[in-house]
Coordinates of N, CA, C and O in Angstrom, one line a residue:
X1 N 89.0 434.8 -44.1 CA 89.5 433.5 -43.8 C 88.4 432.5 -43.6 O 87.5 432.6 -42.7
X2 N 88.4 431.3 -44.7 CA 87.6 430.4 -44.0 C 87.6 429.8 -43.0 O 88.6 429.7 -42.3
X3 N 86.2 429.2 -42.4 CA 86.4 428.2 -41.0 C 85.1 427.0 -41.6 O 84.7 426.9 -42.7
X4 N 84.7 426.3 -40.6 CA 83.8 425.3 -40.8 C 82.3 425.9 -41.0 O 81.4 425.4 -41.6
X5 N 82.3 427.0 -40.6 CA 81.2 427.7 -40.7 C 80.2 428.3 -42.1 O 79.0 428.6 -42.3
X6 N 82.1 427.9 -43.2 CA 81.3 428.1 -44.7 C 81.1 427.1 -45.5 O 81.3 427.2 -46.7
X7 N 80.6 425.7 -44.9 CA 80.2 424.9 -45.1 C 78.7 424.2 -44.4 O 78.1 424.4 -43.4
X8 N 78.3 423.1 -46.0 CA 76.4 422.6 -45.2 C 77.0 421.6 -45.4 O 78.1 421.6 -46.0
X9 N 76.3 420.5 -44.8 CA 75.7 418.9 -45.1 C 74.6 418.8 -44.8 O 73.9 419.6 -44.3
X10 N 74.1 417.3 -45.3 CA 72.7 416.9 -45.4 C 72.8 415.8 -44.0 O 73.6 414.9 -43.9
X11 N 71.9 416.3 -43.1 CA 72.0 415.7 -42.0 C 70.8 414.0 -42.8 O 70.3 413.8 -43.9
X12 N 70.8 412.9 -41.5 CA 69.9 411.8 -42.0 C 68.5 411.8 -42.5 O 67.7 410.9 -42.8
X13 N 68.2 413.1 -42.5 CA 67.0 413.7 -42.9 C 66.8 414.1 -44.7 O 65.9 414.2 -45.5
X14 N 68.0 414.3 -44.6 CA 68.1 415.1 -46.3 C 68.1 416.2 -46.3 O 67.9 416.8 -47.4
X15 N 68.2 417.0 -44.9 CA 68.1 417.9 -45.0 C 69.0 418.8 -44.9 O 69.8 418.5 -44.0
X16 N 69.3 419.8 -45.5 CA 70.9 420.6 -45.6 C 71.1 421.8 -44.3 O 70.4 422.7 -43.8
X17 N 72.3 421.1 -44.0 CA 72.2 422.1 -42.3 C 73.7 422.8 -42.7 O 74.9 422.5 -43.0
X18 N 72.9 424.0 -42.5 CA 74.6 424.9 -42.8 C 75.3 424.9 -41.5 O 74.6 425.0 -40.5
X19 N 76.7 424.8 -41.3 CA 77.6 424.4 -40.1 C 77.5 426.3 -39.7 O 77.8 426.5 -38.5
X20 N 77.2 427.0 -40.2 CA 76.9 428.1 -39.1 C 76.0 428.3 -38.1 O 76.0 429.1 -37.1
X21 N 75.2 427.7 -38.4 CA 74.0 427.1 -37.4 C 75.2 426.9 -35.8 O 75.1 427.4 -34.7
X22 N 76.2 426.1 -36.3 CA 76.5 426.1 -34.8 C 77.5 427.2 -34.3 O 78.4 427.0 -33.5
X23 N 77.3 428.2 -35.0 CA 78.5 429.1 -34.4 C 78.2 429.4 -33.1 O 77.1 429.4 -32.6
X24 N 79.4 429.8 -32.3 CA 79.5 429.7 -30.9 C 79.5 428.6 -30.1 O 79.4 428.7 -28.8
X25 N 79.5 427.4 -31.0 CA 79.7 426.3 -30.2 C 81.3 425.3 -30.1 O 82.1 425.5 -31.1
X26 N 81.6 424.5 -29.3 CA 82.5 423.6 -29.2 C 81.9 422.8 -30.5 O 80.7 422.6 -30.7
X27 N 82.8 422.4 -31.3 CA 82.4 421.1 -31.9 C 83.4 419.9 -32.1 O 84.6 420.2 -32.1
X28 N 83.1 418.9 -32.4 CA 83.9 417.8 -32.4 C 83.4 417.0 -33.9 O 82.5 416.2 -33.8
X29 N 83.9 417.2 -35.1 CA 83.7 416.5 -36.3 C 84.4 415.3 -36.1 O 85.5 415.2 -35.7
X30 N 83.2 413.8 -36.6 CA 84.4 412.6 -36.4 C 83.5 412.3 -37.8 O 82.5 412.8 -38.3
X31 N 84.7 411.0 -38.2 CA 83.8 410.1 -39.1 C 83.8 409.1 -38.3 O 84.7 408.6 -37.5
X32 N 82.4 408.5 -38.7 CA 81.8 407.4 -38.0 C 81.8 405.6 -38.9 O 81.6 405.4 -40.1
X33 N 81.9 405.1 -38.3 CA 81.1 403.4 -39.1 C 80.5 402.3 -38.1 O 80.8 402.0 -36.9
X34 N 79.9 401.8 -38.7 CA 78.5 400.8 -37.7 C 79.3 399.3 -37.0 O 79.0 398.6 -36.0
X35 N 80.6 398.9 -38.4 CA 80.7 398.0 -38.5 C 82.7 397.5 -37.8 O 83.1 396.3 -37.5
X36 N 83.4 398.7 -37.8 CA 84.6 399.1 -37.4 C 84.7 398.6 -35.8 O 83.8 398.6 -34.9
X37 N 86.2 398.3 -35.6 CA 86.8 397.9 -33.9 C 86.7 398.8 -33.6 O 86.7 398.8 -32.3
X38 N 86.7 400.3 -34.2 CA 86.2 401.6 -33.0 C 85.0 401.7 -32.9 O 84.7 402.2 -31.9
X39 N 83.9 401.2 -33.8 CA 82.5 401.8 -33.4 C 82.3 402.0 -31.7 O 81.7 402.9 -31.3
X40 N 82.8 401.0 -30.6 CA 82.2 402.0 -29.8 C 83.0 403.0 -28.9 O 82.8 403.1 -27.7
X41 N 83.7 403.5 -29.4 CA 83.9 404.9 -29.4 C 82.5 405.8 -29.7 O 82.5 406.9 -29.2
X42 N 81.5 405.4 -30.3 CA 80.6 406.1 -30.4 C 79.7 406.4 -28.9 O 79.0 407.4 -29.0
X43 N 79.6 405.9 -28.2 CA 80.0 405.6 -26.5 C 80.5 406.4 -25.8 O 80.0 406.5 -24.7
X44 N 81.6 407.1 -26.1 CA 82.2 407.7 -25.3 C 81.9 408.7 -26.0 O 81.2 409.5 -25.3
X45 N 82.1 409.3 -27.3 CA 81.6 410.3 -27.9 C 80.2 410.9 -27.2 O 79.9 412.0 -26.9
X46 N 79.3 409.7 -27.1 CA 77.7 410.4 -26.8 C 77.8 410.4 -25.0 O 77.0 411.1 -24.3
X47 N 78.7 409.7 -24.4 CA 79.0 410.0 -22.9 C 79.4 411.7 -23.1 O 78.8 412.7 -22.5
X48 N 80.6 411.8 -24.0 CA 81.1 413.7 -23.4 C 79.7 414.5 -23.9 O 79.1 415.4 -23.3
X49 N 79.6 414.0 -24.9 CA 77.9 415.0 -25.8 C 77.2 415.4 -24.1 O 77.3 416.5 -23.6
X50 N 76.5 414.5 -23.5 CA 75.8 414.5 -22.4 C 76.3 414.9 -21.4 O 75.6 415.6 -20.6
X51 N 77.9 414.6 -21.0 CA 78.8 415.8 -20.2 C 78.7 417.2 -20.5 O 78.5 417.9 -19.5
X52 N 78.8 417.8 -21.8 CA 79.0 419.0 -22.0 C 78.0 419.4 -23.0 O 78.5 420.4 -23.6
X53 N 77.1 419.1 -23.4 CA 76.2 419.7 -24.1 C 75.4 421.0 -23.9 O 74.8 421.8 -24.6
X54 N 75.7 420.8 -22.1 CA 74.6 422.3 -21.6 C 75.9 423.2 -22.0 O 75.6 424.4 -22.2
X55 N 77.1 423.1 -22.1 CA 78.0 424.4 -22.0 C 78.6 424.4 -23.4 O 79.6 425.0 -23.8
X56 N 77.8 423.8 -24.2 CA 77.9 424.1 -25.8 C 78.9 423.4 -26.7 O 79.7 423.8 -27.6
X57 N 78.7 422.2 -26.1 CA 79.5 421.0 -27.2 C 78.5 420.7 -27.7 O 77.4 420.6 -27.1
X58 N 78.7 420.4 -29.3 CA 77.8 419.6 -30.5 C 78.7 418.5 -31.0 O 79.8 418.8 -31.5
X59 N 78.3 417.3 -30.8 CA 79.5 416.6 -31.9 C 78.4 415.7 -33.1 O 77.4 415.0 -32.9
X60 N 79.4 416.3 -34.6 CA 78.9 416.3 -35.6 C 79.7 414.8 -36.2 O 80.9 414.6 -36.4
X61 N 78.8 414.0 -36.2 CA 78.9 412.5 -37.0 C 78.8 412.4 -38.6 O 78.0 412.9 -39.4
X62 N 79.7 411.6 -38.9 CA 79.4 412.1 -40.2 C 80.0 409.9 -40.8 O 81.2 409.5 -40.8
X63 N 79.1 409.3 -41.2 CA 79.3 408.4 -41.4 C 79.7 408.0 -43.2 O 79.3 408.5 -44.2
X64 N 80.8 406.7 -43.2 CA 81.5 406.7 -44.2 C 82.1 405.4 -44.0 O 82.4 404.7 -43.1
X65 N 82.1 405.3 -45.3 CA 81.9 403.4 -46.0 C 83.4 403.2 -46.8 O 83.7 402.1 -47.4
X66 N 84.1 404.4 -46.6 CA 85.6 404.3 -47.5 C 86.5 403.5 -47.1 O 87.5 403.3 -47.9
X67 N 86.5 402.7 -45.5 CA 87.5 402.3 -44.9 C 86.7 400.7 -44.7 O 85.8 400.5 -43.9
X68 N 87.4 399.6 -45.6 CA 87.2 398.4 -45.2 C 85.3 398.2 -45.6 O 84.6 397.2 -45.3
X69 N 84.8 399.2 -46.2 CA 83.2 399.1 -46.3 C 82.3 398.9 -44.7 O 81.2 398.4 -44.3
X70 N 83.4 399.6 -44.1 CA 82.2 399.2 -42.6 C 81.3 399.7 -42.5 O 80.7 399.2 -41.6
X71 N 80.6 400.7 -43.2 CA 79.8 401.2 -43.1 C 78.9 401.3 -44.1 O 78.9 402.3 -44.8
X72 N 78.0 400.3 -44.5 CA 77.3 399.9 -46.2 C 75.8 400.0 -45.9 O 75.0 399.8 -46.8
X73 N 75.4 400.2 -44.3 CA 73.7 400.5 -44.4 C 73.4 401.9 -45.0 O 74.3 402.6 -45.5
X74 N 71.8 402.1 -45.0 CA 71.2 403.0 -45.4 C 71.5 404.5 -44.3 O 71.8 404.2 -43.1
X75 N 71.3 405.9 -44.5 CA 71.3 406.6 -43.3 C 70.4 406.3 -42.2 O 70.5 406.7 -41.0
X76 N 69.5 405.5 -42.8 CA 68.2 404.8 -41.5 C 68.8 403.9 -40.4 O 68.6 403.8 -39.1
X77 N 69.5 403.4 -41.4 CA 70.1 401.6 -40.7 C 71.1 402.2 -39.8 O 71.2 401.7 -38.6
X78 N 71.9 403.2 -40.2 CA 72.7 403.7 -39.8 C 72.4 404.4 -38.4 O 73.2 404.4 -37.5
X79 N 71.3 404.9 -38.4 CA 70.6 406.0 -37.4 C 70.2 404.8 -36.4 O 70.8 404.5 -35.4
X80 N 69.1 404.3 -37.0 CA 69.1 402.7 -36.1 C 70.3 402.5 -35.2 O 70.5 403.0 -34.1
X81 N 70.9 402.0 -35.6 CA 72.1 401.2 -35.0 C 72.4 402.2 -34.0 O 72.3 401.9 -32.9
X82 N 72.8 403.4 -34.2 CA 73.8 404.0 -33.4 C 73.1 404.3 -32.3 O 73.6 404.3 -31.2
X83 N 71.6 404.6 -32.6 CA 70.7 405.1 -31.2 C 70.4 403.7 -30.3 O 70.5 403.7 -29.0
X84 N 70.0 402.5 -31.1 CA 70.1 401.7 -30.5 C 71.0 400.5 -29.6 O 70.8 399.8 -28.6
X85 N 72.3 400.8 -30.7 CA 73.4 400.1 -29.3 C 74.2 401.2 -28.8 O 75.2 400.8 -28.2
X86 N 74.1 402.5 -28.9 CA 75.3 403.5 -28.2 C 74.3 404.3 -27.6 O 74.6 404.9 -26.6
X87 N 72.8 404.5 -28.0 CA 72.3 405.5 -27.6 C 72.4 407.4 -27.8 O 72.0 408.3 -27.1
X88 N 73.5 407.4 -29.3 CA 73.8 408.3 -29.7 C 72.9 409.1 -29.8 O 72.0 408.5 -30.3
X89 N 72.6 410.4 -29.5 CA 71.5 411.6 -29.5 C 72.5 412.7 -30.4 O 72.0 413.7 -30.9
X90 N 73.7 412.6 -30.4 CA 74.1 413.9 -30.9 C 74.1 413.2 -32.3 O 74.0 412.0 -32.7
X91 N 74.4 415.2 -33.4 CA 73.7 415.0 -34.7 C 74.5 413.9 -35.4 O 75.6 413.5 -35.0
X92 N 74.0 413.5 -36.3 CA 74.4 412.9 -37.8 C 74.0 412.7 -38.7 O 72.8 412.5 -38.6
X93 N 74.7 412.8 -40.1 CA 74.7 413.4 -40.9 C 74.6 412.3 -42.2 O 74.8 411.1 -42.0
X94 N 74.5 412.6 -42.8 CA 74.0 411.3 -44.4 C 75.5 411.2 -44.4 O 76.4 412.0 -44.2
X95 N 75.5 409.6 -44.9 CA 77.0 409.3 -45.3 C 77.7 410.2 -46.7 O 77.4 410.7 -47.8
X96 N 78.6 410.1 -45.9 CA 79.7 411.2 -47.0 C 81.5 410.3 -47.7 O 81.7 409.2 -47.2
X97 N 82.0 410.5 -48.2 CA 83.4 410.3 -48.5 C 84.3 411.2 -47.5 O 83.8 412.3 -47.2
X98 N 85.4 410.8 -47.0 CA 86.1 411.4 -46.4 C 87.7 411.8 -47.0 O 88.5 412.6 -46.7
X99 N 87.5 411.0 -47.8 CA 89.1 410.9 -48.7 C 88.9 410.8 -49.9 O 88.0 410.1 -50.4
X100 N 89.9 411.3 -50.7 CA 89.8 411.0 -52.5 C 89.5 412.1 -52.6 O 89.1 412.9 -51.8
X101 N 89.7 412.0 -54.3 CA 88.9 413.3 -55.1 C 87.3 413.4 -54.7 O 86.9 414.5 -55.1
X102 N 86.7 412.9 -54.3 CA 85.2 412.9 -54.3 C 84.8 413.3 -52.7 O 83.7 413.5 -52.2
X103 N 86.1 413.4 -52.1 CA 85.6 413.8 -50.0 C 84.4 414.7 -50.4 O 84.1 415.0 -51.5
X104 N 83.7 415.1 -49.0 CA 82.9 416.3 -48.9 C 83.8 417.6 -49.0 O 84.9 417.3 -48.5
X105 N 83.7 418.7 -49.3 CA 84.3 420.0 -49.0 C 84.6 419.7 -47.6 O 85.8 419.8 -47.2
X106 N 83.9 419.5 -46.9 CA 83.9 419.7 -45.1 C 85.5 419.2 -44.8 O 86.4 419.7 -44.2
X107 N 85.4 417.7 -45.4 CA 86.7 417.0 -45.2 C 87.7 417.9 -46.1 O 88.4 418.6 -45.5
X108 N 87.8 417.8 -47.6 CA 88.9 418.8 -47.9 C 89.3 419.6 -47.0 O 90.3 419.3 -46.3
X109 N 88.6 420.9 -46.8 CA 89.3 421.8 -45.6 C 89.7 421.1 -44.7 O 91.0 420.9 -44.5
X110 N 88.8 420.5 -43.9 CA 89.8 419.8 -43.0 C 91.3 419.5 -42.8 O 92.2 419.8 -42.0
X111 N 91.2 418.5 -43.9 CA 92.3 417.6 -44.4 C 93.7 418.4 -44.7 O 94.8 418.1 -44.5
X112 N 93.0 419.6 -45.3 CA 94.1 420.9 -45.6 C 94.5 421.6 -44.5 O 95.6 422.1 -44.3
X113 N 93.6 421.6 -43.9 CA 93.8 422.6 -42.7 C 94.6 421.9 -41.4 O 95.1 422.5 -40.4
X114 N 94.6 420.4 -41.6 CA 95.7 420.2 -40.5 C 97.2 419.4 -41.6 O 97.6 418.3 -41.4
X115 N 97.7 420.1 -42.5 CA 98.7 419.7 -43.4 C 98.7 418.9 -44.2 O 99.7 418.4 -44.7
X116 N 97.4 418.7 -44.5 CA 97.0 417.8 -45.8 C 97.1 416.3 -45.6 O 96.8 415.5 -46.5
X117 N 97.5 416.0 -44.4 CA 97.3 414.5 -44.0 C 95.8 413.8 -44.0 O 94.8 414.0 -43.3
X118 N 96.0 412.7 -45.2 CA 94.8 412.3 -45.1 C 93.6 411.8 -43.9 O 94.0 411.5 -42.8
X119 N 92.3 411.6 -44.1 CA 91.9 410.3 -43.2 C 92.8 409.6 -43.0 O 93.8 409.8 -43.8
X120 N 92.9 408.8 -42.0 CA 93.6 407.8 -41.8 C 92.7 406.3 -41.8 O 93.0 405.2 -42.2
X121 N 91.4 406.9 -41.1 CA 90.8 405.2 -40.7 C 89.1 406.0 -40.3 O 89.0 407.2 -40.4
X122 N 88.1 405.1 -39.8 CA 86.9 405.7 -39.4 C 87.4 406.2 -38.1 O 88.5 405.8 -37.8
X123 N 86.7 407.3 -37.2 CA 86.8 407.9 -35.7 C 88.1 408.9 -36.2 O 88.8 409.2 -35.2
X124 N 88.5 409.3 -37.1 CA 89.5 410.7 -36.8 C 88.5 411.9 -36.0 O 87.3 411.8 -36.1
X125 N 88.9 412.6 -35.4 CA 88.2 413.3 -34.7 C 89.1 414.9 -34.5 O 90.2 415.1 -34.0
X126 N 88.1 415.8 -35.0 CA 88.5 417.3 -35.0 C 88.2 418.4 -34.2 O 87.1 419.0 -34.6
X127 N 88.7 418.9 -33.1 CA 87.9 420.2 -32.2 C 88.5 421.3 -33.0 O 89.6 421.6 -33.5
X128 N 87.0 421.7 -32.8 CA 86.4 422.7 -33.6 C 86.4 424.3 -32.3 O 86.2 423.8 -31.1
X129 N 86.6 425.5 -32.3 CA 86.6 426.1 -31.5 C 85.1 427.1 -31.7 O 84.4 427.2 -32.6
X130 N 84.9 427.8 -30.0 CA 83.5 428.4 -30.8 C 83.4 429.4 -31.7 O 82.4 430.1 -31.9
X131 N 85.2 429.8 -32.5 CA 85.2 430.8 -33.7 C 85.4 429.8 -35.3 O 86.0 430.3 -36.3
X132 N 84.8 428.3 -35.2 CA 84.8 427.4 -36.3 C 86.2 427.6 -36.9 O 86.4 427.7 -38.1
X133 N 87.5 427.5 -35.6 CA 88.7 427.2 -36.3 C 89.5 425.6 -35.6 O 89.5 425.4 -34.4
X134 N 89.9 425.1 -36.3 CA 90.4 423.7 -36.0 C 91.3 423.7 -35.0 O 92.4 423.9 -35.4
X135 N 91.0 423.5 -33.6 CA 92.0 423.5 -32.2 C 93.4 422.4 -32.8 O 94.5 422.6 -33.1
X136 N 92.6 421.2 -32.8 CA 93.3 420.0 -32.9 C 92.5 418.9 -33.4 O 91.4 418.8 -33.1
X137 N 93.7 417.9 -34.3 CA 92.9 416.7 -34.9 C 93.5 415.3 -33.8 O 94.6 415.2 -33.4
X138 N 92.6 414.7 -33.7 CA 92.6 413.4 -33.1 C 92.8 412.0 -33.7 O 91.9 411.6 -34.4
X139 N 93.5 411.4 -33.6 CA 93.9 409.9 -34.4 C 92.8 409.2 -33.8 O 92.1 409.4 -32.8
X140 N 92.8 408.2 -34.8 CA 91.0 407.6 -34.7 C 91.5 406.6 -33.9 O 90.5 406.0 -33.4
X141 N 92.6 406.2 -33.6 CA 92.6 405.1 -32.5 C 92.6 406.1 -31.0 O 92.4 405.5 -29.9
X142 N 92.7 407.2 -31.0 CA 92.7 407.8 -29.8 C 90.9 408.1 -29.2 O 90.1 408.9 -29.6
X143 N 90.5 407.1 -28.1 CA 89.4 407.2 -27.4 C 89.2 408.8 -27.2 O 90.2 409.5 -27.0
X144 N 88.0 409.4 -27.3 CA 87.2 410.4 -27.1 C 87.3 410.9 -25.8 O 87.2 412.1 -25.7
X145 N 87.4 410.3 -25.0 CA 87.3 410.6 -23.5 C 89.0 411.2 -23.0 O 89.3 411.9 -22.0
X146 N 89.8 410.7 -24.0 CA 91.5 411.1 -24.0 C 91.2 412.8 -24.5 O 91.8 413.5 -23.6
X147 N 90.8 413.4 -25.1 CA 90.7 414.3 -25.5 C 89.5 415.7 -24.9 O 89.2 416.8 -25.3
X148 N 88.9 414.7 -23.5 CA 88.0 415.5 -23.1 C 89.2 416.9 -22.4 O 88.7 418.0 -22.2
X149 N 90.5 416.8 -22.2 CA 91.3 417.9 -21.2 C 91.0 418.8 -22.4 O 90.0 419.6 -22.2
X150 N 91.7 418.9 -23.6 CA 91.2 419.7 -24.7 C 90.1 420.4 -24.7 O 90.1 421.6 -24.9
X151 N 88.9 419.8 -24.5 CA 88.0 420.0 -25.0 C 86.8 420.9 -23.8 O 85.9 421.7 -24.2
X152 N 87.0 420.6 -22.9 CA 87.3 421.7 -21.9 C 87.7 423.1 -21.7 O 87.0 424.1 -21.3
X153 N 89.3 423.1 -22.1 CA 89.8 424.2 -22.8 C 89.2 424.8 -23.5 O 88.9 426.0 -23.2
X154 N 88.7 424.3 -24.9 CA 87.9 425.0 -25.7 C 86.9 425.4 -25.5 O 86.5 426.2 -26.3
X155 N 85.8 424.8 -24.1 CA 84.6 425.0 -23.6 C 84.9 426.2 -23.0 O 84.2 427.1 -23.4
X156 N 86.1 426.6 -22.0 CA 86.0 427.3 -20.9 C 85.9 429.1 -21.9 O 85.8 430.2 -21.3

């Protein structure tokens, strides 16, 4: 059976990080943008990271320009920004597609894996369990910090 784990991306480095790298961990896959009424959700995202990071939360950013073009910098500009007005420390990853024939693999599964409903908008957000199977997906208007009871669960 697949899980997230038989998938890579190219984190802002170019560099290819296979998602088994984090096996045994909580994870939280969102798509991100610099320029969207959720960006700061990215905020509360890097608040839970620093909550739970010692007990094995990773949350995996994955930034994307498909919704309204909010997101049209470089992975630099991108990196910039988020460290500088959220202070984001957890990973991210080179921009990707999230929807359409051209998504990343990462999102296909996904997208399949919670009944084929597409993206909806930037900030959908997915916990990941520490056997890389999808607990539950999150609506991108739903704040990060709503989802911490969840995610807990999946820590304990």
């Amino acid at each position: 059976m697949m899980t997230v784990y038989d998938f890579s991306a190219k984190d802002m480095a170019g560099k290819e990080v296979k998602l088994e790298d984090y096996k045994g961990k909580v994870l939280i896959i969102v798509n991100t943008a610099s320029k969207c009424g959720l960006t700061p959700q990215l905020e509360g995202l890097e608040t839970l990271y620093e909550k739970y990071k010692e007990q094995g939360l990773e949350i995996l950013g994955f930034p994307c320009n498909q919704f309204m073009r909010q997101d049209p910098g470089s992975d630099e500009e991108i990196m910039e920004f988020c460290q500088r007005n959220y202070g984001v420390t957890f990973h991210m990853f080179s921009k990707i597609k999230v929807k359409g024939k051209d998504a990343h693999p990462l999102y296909q599964y996904l997208t399949e894996q919670t009944g084929g409903k597409k993206i909806e908008w930037n900030f959908a957000k997915f916990l990941i369990n520490r056997e890389g199977e999808i607990v539950e997906r999150f609506p991108s208007k739903q704040p990060p910090e709503k989802a911490e009871e969840e995610i807990v669960k999946a820590l304990a």
